[in-house]
Coordinates of C-alpha atoms and ligand atoms in Angstrom, one line a residue:
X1 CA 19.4 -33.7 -12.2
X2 CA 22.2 -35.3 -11.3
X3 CA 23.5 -39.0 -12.3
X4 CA 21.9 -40.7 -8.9
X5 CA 18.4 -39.2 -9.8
X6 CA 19.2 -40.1 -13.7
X7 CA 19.1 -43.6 -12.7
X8 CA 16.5 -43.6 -10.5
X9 CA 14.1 -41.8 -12.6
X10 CA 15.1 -44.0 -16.2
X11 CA 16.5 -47.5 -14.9
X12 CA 14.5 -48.4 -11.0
X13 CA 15.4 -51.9 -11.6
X14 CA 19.3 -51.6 -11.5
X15 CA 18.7 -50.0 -7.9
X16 CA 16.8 -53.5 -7.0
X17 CA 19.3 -55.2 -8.8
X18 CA 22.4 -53.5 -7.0
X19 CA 20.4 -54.0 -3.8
X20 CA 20.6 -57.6 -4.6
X21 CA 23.8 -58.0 -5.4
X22 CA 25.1 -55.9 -2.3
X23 CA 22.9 -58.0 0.0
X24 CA 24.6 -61.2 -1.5
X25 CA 28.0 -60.0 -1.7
X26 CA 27.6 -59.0 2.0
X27 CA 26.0 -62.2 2.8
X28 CA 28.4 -64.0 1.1
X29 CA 31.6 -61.5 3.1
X30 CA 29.6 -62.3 6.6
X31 CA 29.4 -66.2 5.8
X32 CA 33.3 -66.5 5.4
X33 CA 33.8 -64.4 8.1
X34 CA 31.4 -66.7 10.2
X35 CA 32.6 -69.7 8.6
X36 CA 29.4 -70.1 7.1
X37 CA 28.1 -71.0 3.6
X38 CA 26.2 -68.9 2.4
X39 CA 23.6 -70.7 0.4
X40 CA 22.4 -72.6 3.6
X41 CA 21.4 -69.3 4.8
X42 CA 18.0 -69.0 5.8
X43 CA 15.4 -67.9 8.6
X44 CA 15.7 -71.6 10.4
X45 CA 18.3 -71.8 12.1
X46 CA 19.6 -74.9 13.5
X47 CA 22.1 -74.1 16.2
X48 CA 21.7 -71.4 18.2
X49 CA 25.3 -69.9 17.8
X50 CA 24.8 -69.5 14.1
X51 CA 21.4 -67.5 14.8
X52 CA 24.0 -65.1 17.4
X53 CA 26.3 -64.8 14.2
X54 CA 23.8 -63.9 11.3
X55 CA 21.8 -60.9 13.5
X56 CA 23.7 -58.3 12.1
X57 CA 23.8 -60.3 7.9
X58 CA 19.8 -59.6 8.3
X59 CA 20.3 -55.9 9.9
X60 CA 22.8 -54.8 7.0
X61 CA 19.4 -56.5 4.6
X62 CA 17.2 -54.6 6.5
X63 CA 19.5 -51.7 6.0
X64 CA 20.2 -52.0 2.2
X65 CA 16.6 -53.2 1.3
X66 CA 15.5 -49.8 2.8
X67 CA 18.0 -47.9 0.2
X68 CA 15.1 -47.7 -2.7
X69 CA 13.2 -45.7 0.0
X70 CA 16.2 -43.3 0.8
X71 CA 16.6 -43.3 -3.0
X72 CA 13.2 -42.2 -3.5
X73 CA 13.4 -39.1 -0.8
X74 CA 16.1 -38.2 -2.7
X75 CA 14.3 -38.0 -5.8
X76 CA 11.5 -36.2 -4.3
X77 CA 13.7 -33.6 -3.2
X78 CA 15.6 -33.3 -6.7
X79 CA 11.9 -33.4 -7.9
X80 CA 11.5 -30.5 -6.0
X81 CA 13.7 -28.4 -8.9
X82 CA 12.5 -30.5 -11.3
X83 CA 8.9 -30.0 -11.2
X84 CA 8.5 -26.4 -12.4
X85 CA 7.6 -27.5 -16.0
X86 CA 9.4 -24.8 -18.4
X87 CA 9.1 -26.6 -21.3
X88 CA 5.7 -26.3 -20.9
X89 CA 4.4 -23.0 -18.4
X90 CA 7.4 -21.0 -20.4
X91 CA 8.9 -22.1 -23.3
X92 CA 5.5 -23.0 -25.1
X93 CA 3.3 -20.8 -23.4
X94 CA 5.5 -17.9 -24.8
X95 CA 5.3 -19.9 -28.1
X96 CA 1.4 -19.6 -27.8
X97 CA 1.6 -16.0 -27.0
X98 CA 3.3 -15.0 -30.0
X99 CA 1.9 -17.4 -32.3
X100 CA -1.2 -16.1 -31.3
X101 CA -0.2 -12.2 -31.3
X102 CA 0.2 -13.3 -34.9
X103 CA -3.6 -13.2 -35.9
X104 CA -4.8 -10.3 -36.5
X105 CA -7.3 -8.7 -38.9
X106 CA -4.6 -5.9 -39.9
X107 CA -1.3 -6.1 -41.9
X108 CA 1.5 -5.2 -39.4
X109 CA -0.6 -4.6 -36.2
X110 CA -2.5 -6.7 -34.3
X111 CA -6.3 -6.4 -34.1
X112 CA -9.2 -9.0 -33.3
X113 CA -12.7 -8.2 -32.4
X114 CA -15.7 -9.6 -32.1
X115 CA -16.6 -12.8 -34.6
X116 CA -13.8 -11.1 -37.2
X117 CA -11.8 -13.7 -39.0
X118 CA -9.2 -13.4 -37.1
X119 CA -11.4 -13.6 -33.6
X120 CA -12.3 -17.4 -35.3
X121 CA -9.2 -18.3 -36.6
X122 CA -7.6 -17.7 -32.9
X123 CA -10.3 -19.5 -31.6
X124 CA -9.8 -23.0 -33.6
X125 CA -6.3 -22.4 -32.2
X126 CA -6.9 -21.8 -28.6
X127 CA -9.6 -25.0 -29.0
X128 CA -6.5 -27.3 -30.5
X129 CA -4.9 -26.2 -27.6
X130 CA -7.2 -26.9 -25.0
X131 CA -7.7 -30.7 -27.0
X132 CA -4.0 -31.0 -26.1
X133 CA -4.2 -30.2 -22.8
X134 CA -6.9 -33.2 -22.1
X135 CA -9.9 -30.7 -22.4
X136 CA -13.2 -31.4 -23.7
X137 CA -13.8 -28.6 -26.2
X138 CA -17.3 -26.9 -27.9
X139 CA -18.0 -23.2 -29.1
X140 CA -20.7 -21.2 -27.8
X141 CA -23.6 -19.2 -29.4
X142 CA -21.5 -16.3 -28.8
X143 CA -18.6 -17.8 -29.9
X144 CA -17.0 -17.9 -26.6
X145 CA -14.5 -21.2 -26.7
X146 CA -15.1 -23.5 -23.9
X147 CA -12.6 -26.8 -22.7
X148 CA -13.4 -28.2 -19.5
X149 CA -11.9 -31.3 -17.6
X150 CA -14.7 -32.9 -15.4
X151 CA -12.3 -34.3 -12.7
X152 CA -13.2 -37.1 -10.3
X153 CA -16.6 -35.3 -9.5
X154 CA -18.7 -34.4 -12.4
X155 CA -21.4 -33.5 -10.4
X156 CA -19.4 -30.5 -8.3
X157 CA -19.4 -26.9 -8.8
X158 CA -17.0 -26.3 -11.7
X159 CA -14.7 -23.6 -11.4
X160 CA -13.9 -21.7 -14.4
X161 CA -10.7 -19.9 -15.3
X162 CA -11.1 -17.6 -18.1
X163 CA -10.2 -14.5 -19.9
X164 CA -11.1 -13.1 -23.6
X165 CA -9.2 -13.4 -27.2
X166 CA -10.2 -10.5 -28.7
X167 CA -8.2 -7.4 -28.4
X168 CA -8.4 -3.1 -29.2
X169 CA -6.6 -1.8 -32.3
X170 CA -3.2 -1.9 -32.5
X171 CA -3.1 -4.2 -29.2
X172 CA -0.6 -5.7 -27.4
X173 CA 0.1 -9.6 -27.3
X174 CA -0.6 -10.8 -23.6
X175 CA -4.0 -8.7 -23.1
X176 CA -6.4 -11.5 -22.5
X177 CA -4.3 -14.5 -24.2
X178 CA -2.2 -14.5 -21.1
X179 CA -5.3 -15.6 -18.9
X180 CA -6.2 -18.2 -21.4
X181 CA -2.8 -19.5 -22.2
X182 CA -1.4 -19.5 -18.5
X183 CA -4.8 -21.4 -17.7
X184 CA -4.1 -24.0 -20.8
X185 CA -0.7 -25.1 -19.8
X186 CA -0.9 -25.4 -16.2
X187 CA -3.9 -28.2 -16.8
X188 CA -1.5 -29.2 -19.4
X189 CA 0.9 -30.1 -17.4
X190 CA -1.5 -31.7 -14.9
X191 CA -2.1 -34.0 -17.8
X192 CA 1.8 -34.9 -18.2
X193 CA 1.5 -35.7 -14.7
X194 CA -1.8 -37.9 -14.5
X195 CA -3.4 -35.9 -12.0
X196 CA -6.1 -34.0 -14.4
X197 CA -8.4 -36.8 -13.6
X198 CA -8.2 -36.4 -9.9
X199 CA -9.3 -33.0 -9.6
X200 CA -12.0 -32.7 -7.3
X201 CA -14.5 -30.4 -8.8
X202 CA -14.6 -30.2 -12.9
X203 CA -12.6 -27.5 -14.2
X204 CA -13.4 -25.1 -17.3
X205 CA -11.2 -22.6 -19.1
X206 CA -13.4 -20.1 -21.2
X207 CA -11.8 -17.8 -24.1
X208 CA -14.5 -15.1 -23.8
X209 CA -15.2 -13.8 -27.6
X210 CA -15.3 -9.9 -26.9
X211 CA -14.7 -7.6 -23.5
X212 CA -12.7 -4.9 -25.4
X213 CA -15.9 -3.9 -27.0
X214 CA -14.2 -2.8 -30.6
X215 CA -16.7 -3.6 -33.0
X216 CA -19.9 -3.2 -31.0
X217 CA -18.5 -0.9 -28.4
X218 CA -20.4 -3.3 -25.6
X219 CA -17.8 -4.4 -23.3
X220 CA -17.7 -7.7 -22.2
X221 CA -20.6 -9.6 -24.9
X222 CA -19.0 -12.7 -24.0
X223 CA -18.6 -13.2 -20.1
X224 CA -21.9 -11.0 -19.6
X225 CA -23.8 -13.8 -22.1
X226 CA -22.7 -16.6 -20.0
X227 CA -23.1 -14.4 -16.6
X228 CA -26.7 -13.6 -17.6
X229 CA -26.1 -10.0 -17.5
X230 CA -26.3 -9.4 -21.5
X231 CA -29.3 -7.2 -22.6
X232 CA -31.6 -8.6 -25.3
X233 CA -31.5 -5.3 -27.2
X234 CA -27.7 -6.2 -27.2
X235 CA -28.2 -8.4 -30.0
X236 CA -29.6 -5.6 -32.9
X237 CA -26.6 -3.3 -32.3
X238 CA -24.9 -2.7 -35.4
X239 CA -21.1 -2.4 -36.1
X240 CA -19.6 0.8 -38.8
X241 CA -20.7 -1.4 -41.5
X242 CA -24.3 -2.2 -39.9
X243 CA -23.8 -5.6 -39.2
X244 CA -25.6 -6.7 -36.2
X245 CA -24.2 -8.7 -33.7
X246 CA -26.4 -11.5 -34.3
X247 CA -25.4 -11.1 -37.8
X248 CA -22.0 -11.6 -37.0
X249 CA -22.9 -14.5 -35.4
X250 CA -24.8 -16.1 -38.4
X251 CA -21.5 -15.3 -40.7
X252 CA -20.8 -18.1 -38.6
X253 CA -23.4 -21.0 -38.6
X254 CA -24.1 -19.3 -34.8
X255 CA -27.8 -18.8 -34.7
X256 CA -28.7 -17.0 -32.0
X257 CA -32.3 -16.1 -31.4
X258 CA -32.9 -13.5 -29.0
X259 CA -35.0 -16.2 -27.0
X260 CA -32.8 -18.5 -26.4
X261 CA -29.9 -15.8 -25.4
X262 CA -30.8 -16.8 -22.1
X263 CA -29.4 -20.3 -22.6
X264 CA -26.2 -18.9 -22.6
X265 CA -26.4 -18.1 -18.7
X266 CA -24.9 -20.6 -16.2
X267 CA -26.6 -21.8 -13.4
X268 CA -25.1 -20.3 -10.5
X269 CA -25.5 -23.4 -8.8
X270 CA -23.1 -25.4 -11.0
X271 CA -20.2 -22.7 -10.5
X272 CA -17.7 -22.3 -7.9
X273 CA -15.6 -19.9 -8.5
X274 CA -14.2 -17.8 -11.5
X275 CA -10.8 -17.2 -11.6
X276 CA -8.8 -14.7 -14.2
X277 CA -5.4 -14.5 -14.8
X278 CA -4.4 -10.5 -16.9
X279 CA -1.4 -8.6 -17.6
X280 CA -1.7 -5.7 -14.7
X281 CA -1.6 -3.0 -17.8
X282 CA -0.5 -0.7 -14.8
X283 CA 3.0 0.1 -13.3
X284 CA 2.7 -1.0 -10.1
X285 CA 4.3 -4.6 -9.7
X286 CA 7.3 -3.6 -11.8
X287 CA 7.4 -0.8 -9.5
X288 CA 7.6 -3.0 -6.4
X289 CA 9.8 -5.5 -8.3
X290 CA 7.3 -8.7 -8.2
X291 CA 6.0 -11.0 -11.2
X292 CA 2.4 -11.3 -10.1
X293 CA 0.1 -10.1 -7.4
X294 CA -3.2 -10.2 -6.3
X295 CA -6.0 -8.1 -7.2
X296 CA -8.3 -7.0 -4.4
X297 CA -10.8 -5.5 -6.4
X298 CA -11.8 -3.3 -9.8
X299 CA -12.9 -0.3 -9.5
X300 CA -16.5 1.4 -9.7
X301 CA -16.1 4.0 -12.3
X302 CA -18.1 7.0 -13.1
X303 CA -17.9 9.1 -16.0
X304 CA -18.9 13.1 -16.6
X305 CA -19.7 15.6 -19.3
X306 CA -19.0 18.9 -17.8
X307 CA -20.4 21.7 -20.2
X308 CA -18.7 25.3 -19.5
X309 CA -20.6 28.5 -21.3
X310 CA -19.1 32.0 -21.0
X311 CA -18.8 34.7 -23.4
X312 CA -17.4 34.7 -27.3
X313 CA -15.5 37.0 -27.8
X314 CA -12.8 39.4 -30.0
X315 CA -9.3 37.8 -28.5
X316 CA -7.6 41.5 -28.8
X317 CA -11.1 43.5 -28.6
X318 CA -12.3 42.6 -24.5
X319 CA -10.2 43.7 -21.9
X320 CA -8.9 40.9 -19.3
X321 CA -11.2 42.0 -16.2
X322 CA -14.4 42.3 -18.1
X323 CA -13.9 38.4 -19.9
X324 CA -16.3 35.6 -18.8
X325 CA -13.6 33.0 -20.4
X326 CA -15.1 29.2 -20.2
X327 CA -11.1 28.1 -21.1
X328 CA -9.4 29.7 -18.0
X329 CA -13.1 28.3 -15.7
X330 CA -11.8 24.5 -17.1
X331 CA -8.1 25.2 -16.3
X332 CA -9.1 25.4 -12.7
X333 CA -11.5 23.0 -12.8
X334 CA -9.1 20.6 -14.3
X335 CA -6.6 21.5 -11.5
X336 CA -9.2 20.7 -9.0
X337 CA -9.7 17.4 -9.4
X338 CA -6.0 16.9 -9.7
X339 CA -6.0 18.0 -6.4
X340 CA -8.9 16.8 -4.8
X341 CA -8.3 13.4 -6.3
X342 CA -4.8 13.2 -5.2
X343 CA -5.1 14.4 -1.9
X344 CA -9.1 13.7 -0.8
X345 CA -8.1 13.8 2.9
X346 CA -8.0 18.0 2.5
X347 CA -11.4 18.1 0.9
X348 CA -13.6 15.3 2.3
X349 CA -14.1 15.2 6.6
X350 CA -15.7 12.1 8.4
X351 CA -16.4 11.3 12.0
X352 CA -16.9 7.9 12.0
X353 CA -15.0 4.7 11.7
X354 CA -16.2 3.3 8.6
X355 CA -16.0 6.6 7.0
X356 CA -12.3 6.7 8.2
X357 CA -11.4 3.4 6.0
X358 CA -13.5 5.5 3.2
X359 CA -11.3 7.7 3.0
X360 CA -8.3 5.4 3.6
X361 CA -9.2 3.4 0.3
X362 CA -9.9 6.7 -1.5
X363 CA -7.0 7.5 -0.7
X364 CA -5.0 4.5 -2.3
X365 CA -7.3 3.8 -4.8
X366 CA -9.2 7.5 -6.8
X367 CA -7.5 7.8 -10.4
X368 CA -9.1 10.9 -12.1
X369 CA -8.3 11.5 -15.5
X370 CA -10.0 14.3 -18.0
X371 CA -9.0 12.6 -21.1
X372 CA -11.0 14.8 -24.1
X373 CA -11.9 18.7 -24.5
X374 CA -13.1 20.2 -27.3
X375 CA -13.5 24.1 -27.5
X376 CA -16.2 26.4 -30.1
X377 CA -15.3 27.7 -31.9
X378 CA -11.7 26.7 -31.7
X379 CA -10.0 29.4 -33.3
X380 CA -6.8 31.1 -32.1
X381 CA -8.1 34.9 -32.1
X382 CA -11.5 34.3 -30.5
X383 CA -12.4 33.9 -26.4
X384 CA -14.1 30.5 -26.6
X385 CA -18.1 31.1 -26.0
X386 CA -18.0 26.8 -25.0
X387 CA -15.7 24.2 -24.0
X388 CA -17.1 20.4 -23.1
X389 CA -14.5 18.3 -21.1
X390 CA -15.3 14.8 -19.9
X391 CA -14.2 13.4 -16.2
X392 CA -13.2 9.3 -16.0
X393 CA -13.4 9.0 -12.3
X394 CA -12.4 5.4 -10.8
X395 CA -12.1 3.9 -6.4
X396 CA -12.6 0.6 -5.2
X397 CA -15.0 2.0 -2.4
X398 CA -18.3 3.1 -4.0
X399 CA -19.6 5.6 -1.3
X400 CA -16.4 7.1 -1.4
X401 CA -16.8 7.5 -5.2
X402 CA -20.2 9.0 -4.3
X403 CA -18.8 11.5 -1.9
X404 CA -15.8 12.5 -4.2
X405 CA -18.4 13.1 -6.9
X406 CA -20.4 15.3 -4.7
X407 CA -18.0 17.5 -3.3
X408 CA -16.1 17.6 -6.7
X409 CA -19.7 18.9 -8.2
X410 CA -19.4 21.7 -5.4
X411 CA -16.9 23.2 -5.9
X412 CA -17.2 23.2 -9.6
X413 CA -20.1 25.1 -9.7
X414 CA -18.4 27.5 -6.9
X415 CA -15.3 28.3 -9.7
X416 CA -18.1 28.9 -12.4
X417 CA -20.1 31.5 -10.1
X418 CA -16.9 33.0 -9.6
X419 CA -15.4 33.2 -12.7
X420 CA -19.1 34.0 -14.2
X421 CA -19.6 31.5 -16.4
X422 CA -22.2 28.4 -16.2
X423 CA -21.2 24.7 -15.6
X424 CA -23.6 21.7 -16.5
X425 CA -22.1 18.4 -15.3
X426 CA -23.7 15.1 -16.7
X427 CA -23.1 11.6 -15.2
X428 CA -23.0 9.4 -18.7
X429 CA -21.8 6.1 -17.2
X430 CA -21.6 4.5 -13.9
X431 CA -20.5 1.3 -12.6
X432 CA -19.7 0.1 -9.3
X433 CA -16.4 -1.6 -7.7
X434 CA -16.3 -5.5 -7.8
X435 CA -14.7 -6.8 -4.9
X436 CA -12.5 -10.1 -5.0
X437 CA -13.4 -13.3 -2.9
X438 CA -11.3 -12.7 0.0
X439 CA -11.1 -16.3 0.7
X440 CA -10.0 -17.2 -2.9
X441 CA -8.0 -14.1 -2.8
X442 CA -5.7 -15.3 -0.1
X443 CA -5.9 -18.7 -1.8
X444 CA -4.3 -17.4 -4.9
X445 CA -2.3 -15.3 -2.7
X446 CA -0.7 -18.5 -1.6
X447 CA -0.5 -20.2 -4.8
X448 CA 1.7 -17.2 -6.2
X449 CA 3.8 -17.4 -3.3
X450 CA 4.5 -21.5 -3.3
X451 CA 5.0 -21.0 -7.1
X452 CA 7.3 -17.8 -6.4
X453 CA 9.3 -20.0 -4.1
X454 CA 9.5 -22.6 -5.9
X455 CA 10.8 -20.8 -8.6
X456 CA 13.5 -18.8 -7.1
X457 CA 14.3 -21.5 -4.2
X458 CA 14.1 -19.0 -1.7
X459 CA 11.3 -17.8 0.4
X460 CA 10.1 -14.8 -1.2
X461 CA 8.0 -11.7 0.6
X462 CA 4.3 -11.6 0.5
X463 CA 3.0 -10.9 -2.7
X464 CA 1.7 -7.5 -3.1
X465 CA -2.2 -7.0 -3.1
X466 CA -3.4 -4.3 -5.9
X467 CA -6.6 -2.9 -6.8
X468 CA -7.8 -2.8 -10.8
X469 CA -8.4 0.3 -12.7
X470 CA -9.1 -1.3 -15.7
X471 CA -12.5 -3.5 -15.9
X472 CA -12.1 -7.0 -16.8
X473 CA -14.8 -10.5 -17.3
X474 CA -14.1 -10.9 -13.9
X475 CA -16.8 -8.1 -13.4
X476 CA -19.3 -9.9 -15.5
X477 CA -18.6 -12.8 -13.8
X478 CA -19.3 -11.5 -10.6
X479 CA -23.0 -11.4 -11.1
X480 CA -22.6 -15.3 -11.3
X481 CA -20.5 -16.2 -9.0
X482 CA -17.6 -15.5 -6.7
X483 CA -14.4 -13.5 -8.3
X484 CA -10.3 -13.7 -8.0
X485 CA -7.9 -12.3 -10.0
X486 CA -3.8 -12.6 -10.4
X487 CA -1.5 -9.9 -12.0
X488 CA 0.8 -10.3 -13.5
X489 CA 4.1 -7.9 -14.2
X490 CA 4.1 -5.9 -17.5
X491 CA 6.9 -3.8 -19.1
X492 CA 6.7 -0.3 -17.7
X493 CA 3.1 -0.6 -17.3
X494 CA 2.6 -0.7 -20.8
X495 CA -0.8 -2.1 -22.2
X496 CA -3.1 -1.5 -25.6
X497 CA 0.2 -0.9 -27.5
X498 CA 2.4 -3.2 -29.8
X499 CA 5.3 -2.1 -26.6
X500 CA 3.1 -4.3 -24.0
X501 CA 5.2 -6.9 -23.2
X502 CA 5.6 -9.8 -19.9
X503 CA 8.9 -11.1 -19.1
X504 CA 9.4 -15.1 -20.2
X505 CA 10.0 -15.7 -16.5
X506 CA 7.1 -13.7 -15.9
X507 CA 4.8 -16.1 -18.4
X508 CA 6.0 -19.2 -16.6
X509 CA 6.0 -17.6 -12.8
X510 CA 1.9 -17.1 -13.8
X511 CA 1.5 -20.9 -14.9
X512 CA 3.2 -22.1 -11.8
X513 CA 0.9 -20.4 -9.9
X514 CA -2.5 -21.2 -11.5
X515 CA -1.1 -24.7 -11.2
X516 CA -0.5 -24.2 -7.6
X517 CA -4.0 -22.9 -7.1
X518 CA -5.3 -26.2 -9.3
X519 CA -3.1 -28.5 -7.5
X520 CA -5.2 -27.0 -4.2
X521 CA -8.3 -28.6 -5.9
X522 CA -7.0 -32.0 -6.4
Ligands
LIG601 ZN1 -7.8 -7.4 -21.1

């Protein structure tokens, strides 16, 4: 800021005052260069010479009385760099973050599940901070923490900005608390600014209690509550220790009955849109060298247990030709989908058009990974007689999923005939792709880019569009109402480690741009 804005902005009166003071001084210049006194000035004029004379004295007032306005462009555009907040979207938020990355359950790592001390001591904190953003705040009966701003329209679909505050073992400090903090400080700062009242539909942050599923391994027993989705039977699982969800609840004063779980559900009516900010907990914006992008979708995932049975054996006892080795049989079939995953074009032919962008997103988007094996009986000397593998298969298009699957199953049990040995494949989990709003999509996409300009001063490219591997409560919250999601840049695509870690600029560049997305709704 320099010393003209300084003024403006602290003392607007000495402008009016100087404005004065030139007008009179002029006035005064003009009257003894007309041979006029000045304090007879006025709009009657008697003689019509004097009228000729004083035209360009009330120009030059014209001129100087317009200087507040030219004074007040100018601010604008010094706003312009002013208005990006640090104290707040950075230097704070990256306070919160760590301050929060501080409560944990564990000496020296960080771990918070479901209802665990911890899980409710983070949550009194994210609630202060929601109070001091202008929120309205209440806990849940699952213990999800809610602060919502009504805006000028109470009765509008709200839209709620969200993500969750518990975390895995061992966890990283912007998994989840980025969504919620980045969501805090932008309406934060539309308080310092007045405008929280003036948004046009209420808005709602939600600090979902669980989606890591730690302690009850269910994913997402927050976001699924309030999206409906949460099955009753949910509420008798037991943690190591036996405790039951709903017990974990009453440690609380939370009584939840398993009739009124249904309470918990919003009315799809009353919602507009859900909105989640996350660390991308991939490599693929630091790759391209942008802070945030936009997520198009997360992927449908599938999950096998492939069984493989051949022949025990004496490792120095059966010759090599006459072997019926199960551990060889899941080397290849290991190596297949490595292959057929990373190149699906070779393996999978379509005729038609729709089939043709199949395989285009397949393409861009299949991840397989076979992330367990176990072998019997395990023992250096003998030919295994079993070995049990399991196949995390993930792409954004779900008939391409299905047709991966089925081809992959093929030619598995092709390599088992051949190699004599028998294959059982089971599907254990399944879960189709969510796809983003397109329209809030390229809203977001917008908001990114005005806050990425902004930021840098400089018109910046398009900001790169990226798919999800990782589920999130955006796909719970897509069984209640419309999805969009922002990524935002982590540290070598780090994530579920203490090494996770966002850039500063990186914090701030994702509350400018869920402030730019607010600031849409105003
Ligand atoms: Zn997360």
């Amino acid at each position: 800021m320099n010393m003209f804005s300084f003024i403006s902005h602290q003392f607007p009166w000495l402008l009016f005052s100087l404005r004065d003071c030139f007008c009179k001084l002029f006035v005064a210049a003009m009257g003894t260069v007309c041979h006029f006194k000045p304090h007879t000035l006025s709009f009657h004029h008697h003689h019509h010479h004097d009228h000729h004379h004083f035209y360009p004295i009330w120009l030059c007032y014209v001129f100087l009385s317009l200087l507040p306005l030219l004074a007040s462009s100018y601010m604008y555009s010094d706003d312009k760099r002013d208005d990006l907040f640090p104290e707040i979207l950075r230097d704070e938020a990256v306070a919160r973050l760590n301050e929060l990355g501080k409560v944990s359950d564990a000496d020296g790592y960080l771990e918070r599940t479901f209802m665990s001390p911890a899980a409710v001591r983070a949550g009194k904190l994210i609630r202060e901070w929601m109070e001091d953003a202008g929120l309205r705040t209440w806990v849940d009966h699952m213990g999800n923490i809610h602060g919502r701003i009504e805006g000028r329209n109470t009765t509008s679909e709200a839209l709620l900005i969200g993500s969750h505050l518990d975390t895995v073992v061992d966890a990283g400090m912007f998994d989840g608390s980025l969504g919620i903090i980045s969501a805090i400080s932008a309406l934060k700062v539309l308080k310092s600014t007045r405008m929280l009242g003036n948004l046009k539909r209420p808005v709602e942050v939600i600090a979902f209690s669980d989606e890591e599923g730690v302690r009850f391994q269910s994913t997402f027993l927050g976001s699924a509550a309030i999206a409906g989705i949460l099955p009753v039977t949910t509420l008798r699982t037991s943690d190591k220790s036996g405790v039951t969800v709903q017990d974990a609840l009453r440690e609380h004063s939370i009584d939840l009955a398993e009739e009124s779980l249904s309470h918990l559900k919003y009315d799809a009516s009353s919602v507009w849109a859900y909105v989640e900010v996350h660390i991308e907990q991939g490599p693929v914006l630091e790759w391209v060298g942008f802070p945030l992008g936009v997520v198009k979708g997360i992927a449908g995932q599938t999950r096998l247990k492939v069984t493989v049975r051949g022949s025990q054996g004496h490792a120095g006892t059966v010759p090599m030709s006459m072997r019926q080795d199960p551990m060889v049989a899941t080397a290849e079939l290991i190596v297949l989908l490595e292959s057929l995953c990373k190149h699906p074009k070779d393996y999978l032919f379509y005729d038609g058009d729709s089939d043709a962008s199949t395989l285009e997103s397949l393409s861009s988007s299949l991840v397989c990974t076979v992330g367990e094996i176990s072998t019997w009986p395990s023992a250096s000397n003998v030919i295994p007689g079993q070995v049990t593998f399991t196949v995390d298969l993930r792409a954004i298009d779900d008939k391409g999923r299905e047709d991966v699957l089925y081809e992959l199953s093929n030619q598995m049990y092709q390599i088992c005939e051949r190699r004599s040995v028998s294959c059982f494949i089971e599907r254990k989990h399944d879960a189709n792709a969510v796809i983003c709003d397109s329209e809030l999509s390229s809203q977001l996409k917008s908001a990114a880019h005005a806050a990425l300009n902004k930021m840098t001063g400089e018109t910046q490219h398009e900001v790169p569009v990226l798919m999800s591997g990782a589920g999130h409560d955006a796909m719970a919250m897509s069984h209640l109402t419309k999805v969009g999601m922002l990524f935002v840049r982590c540290r070598g695509g780090i994530s579920h480690s203490p090494a996770e870690h966002v850039l500063d600029d990186d914090v701030w560049a994702a509350g400018m741009a869920v402030l730019a997305f607010l600031e849409t709704n105003l």
